PDB file of N, CA and C in Angstrom:
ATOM      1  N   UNK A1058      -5.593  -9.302   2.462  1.00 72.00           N
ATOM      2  CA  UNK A1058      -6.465 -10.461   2.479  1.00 72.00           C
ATOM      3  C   UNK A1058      -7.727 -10.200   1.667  1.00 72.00           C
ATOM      4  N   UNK A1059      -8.011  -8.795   1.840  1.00 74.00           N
ATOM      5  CA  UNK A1059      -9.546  -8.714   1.094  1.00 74.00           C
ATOM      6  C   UNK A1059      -9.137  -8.236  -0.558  1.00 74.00           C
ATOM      7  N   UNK A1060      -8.000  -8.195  -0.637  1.00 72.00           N
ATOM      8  CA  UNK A1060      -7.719  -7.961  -2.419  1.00 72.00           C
ATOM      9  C   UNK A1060      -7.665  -9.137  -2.721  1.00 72.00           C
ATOM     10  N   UNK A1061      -6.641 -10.089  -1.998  1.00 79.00           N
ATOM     11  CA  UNK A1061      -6.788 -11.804  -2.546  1.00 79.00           C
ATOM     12  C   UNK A1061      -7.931 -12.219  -2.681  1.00 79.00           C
ATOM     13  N   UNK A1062      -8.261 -12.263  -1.675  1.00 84.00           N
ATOM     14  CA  UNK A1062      -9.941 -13.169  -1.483  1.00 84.00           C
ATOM     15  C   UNK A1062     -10.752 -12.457  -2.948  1.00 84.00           C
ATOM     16  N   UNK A1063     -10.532 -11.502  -3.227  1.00 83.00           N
ATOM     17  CA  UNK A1063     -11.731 -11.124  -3.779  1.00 83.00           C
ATOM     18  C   UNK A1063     -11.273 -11.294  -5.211  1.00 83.00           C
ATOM     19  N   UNK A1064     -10.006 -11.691  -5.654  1.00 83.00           N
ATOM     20  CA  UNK A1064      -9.392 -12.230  -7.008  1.00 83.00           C
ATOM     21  C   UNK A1064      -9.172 -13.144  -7.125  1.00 83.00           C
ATOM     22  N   UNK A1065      -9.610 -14.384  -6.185  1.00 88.00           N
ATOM     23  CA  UNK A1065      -8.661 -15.283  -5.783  1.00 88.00           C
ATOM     24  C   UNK A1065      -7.317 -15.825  -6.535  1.00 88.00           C
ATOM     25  N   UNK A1066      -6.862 -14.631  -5.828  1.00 86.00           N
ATOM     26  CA  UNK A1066      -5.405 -14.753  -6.614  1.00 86.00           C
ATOM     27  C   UNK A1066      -4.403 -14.047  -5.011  1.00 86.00           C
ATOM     28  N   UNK A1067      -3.106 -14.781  -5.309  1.00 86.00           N
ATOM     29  CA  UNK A1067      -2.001 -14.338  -3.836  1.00 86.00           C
ATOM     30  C   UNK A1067      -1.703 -12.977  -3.998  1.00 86.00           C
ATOM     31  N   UNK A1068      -1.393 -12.172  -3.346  1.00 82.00           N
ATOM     32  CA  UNK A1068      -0.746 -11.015  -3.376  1.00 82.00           C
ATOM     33  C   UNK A1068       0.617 -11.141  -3.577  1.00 82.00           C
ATOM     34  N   UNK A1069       1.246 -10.552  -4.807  1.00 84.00           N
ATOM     35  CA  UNK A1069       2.448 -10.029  -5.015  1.00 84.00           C
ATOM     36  C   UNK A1069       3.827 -10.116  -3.936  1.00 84.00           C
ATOM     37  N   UNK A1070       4.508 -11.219  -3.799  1.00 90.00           N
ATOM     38  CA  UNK A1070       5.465 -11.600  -3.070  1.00 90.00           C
ATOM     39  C   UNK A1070       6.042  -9.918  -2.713  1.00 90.00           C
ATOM     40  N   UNK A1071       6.470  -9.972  -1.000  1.00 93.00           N
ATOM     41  CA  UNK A1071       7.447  -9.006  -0.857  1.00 93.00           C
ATOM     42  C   UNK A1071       6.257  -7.603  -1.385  1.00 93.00           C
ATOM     43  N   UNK A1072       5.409  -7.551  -1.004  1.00 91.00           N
ATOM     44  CA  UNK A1072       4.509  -6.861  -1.203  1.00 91.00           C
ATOM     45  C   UNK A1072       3.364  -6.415  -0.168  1.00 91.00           C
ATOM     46  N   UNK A1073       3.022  -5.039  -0.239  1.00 89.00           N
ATOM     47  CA  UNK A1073       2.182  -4.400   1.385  1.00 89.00           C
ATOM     48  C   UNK A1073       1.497  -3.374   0.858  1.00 89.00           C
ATOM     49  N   UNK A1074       0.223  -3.261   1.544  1.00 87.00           N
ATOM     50  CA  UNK A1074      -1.284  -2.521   1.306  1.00 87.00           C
ATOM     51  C   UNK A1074      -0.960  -1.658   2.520  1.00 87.00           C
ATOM     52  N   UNK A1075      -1.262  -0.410   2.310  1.00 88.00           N
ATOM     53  CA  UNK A1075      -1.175   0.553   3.473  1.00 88.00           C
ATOM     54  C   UNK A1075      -2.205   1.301   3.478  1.00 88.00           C
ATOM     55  N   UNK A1076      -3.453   1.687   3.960  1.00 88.00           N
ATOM     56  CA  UNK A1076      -4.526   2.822   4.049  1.00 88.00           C
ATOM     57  C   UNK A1076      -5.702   2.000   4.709  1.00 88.00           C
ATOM     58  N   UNK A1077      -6.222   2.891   5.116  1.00 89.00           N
ATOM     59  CA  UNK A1077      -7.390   2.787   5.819  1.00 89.00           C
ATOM     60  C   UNK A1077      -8.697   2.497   5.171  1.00 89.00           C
ATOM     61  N   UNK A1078      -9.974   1.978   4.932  1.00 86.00           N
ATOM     62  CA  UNK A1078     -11.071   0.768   3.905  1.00 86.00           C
ATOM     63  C   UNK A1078     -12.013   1.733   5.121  1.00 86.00           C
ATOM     64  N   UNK A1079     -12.733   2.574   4.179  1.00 89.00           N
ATOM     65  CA  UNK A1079     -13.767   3.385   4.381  1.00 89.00           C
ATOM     66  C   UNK A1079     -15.094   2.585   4.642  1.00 89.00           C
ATOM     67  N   UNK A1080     -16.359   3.072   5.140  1.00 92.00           N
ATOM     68  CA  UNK A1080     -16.995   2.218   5.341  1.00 92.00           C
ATOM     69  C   UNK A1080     -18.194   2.447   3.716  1.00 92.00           C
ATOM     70  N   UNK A1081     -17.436   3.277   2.702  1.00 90.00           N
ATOM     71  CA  UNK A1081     -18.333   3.150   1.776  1.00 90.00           C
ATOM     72  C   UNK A1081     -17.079   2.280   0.520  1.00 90.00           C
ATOM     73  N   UNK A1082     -15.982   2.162   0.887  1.00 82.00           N
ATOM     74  CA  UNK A1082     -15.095   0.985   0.494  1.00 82.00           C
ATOM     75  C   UNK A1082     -14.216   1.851  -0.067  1.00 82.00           C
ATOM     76  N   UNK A1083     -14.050   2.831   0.176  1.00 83.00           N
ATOM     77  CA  UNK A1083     -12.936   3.998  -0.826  1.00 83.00           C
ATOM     78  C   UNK A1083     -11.495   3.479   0.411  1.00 83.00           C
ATOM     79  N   UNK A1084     -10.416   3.610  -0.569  1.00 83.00           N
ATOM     80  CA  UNK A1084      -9.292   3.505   0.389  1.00 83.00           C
ATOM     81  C   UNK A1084      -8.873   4.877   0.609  1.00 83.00           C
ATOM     82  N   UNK A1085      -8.441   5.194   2.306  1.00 89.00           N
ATOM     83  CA  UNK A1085      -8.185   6.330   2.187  1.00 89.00           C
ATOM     84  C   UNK A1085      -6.768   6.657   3.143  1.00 89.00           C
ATOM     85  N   UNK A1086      -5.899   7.823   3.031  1.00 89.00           N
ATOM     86  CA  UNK A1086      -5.133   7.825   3.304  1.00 89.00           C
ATOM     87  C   UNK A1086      -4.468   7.828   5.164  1.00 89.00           C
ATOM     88  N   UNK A1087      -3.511   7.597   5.215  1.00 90.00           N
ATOM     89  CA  UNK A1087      -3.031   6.915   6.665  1.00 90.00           C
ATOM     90  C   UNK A1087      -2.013   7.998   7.066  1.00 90.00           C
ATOM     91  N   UNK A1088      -2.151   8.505   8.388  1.00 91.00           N
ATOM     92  CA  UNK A1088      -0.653   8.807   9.403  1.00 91.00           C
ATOM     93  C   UNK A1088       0.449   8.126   9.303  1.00 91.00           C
ATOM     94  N   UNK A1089       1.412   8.836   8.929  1.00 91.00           N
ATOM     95  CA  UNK A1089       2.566   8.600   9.194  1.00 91.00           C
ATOM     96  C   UNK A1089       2.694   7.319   8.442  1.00 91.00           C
ATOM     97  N   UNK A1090       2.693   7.919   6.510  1.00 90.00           N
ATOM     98  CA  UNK A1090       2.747   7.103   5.732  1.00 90.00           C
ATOM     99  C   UNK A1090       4.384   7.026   5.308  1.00 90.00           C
ATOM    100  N   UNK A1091       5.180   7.795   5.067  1.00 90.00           N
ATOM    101  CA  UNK A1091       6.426   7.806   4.812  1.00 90.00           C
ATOM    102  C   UNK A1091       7.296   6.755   6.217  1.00 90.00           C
ATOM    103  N   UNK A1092       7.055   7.207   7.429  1.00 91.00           N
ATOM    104  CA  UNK A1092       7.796   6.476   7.993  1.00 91.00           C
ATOM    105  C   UNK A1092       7.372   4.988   8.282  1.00 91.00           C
ATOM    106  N   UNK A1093       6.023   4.478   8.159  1.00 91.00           N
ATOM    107  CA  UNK A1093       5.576   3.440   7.654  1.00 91.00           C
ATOM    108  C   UNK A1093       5.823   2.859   6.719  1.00 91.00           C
ATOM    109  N   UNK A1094       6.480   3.493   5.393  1.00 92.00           N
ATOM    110  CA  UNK A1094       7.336   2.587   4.268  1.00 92.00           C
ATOM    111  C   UNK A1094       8.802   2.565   4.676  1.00 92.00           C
ATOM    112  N   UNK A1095       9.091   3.243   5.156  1.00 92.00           N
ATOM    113  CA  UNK A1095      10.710   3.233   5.632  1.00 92.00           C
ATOM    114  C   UNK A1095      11.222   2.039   6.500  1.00 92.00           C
ATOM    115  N   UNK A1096       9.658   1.864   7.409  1.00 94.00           N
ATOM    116  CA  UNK A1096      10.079   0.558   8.007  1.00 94.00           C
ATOM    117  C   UNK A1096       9.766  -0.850   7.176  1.00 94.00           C
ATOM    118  N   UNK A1097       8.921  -0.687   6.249  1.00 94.00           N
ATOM    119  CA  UNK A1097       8.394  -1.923   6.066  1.00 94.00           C
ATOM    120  C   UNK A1097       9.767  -2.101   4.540  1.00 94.00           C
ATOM    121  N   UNK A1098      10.485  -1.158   3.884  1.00 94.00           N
ATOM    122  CA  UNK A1098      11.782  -1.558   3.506  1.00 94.00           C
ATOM    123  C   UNK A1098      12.884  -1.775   4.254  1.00 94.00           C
ATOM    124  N   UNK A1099      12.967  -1.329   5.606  1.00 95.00           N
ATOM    125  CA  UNK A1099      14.154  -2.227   6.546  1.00 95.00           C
ATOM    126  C   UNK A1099      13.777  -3.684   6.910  1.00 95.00           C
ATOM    127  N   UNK A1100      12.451  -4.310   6.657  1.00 95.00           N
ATOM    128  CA  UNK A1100      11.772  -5.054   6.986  1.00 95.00           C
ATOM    129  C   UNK A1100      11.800  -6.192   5.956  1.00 95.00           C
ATOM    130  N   UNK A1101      12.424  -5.761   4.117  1.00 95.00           N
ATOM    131  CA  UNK A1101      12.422  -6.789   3.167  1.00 95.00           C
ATOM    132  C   UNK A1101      11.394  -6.404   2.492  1.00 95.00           C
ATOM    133  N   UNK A1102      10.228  -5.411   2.615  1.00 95.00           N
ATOM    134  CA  UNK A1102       9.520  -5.891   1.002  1.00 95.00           C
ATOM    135  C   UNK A1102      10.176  -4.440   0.622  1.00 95.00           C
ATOM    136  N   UNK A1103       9.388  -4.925  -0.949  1.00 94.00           N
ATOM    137  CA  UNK A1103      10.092  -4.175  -2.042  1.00 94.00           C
ATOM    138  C   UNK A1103       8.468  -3.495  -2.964  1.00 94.00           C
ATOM    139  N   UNK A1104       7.628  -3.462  -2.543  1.00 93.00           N
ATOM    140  CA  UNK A1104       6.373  -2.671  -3.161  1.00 93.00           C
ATOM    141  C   UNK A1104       5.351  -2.264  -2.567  1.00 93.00           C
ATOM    142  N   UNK A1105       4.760  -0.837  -2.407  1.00 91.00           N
ATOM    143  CA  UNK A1105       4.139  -0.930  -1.692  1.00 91.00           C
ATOM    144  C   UNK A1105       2.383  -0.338  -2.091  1.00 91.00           C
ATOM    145  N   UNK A1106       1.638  -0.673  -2.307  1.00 88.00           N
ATOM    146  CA  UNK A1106       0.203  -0.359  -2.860  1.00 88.00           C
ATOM    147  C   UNK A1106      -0.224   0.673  -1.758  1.00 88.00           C
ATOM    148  N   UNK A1107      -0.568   2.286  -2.010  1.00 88.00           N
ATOM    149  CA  UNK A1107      -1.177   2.500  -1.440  1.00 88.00           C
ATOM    150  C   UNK A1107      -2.094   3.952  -1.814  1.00 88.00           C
ATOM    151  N   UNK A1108      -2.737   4.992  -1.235  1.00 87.00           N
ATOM    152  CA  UNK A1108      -3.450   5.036  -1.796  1.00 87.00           C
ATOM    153  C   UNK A1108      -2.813   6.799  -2.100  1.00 87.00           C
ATOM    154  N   UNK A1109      -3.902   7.717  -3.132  1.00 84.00           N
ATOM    155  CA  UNK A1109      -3.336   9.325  -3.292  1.00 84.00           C
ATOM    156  C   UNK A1109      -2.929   9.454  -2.192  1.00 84.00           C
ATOM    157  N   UNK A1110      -1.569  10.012  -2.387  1.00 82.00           N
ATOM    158  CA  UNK A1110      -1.560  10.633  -0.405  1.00 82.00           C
ATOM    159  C   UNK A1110       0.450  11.536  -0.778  1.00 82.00           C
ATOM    160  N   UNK A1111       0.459  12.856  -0.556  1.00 79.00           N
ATOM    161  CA  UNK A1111       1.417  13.356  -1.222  1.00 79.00           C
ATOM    162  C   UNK A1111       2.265  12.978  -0.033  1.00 79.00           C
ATOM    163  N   UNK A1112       3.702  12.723  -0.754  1.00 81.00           N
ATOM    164  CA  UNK A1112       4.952  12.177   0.028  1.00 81.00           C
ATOM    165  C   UNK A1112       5.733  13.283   0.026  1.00 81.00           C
ATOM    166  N   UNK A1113       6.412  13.599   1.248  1.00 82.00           N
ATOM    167  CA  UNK A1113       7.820  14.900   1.364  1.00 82.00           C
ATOM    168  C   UNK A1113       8.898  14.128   0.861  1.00 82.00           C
ATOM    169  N   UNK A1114       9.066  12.802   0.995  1.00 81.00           N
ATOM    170  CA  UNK A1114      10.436  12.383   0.217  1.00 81.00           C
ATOM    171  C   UNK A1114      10.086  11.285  -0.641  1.00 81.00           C
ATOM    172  N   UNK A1115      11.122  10.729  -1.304  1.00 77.00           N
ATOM    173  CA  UNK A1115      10.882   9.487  -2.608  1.00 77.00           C
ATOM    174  C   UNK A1115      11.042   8.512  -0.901  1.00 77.00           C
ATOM    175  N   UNK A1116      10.256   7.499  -1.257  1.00 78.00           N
ATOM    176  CA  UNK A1116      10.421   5.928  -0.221  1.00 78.00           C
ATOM    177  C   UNK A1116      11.619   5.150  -0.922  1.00 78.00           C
ATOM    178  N   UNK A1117      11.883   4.388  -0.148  1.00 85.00           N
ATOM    179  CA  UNK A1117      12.928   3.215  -0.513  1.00 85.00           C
ATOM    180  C   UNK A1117      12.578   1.992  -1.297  1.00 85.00           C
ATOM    181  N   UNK A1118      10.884   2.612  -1.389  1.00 90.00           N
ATOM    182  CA  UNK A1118      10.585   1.216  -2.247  1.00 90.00           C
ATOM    183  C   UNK A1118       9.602   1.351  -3.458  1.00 90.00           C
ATOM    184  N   UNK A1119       9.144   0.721  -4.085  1.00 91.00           N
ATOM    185  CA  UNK A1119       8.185   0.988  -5.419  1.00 91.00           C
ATOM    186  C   UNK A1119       6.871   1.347  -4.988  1.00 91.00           C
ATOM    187  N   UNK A1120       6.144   2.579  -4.653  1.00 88.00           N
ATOM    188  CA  UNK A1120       5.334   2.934  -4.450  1.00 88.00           C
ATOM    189  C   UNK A1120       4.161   2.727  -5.907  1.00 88.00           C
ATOM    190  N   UNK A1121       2.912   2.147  -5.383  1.00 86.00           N
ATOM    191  CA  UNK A1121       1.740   1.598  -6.971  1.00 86.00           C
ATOM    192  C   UNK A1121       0.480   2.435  -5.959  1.00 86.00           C
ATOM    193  N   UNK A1122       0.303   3.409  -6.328  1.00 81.00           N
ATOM    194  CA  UNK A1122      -1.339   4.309  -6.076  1.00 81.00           C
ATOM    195  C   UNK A1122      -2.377   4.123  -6.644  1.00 81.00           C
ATOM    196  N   UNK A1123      -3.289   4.680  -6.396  1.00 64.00           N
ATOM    197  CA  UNK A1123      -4.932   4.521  -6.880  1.00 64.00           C
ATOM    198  C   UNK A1123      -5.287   3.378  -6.605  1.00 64.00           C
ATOM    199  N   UNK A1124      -5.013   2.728  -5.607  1.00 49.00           N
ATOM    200  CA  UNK A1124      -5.939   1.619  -5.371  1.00 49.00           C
ATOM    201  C   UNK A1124      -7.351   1.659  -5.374  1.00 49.00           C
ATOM    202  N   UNK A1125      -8.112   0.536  -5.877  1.00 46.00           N
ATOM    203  CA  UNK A1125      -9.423   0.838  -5.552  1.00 46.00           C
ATOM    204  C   UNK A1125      -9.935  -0.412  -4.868  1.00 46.00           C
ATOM    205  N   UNK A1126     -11.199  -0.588  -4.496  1.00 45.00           N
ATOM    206  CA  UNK A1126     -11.421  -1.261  -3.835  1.00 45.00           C
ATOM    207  C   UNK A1126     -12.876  -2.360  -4.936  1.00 45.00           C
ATOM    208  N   UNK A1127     -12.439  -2.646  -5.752  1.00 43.00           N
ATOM    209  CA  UNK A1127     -13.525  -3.063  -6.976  1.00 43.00           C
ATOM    210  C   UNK A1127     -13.400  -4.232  -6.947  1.00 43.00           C
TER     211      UNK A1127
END
């Protein structure tokens, strides 16, 4: 919601933001990020924005990093 709003533009159909919005606005990385994409591809989307954060396996879906918060 706060990437739309702030482009006003929709977010990317079939598409999901995963990390935690620092309180100096850096995105930063989340628990139990792999099995959090695993579900959200049994779930139908197909991309997922999120932020540096090293993975033990490839995800099931198109992983897009470096988000920023600009």
């Amino acid at each position: 919601a706060v990437a739309s709003s702030l482009r006003n533009r929709a977010l990317p159909p079939r598409s999901l933001f995963a990390g935690e919005v620092g309180l100096g606005g850096e995105i930063r990385p989340v628990a139990r990020l792999e099995a959090r994409l695993r579900e959200a591809a049994q779930l139908g989307f197909e991309r997922a924005f999120v932020p540096d954060q090293a993975l033990d396996s490839a995800p099931p879906l198109e992983i897009r990093s470096r988000v920023t918060a600009r």
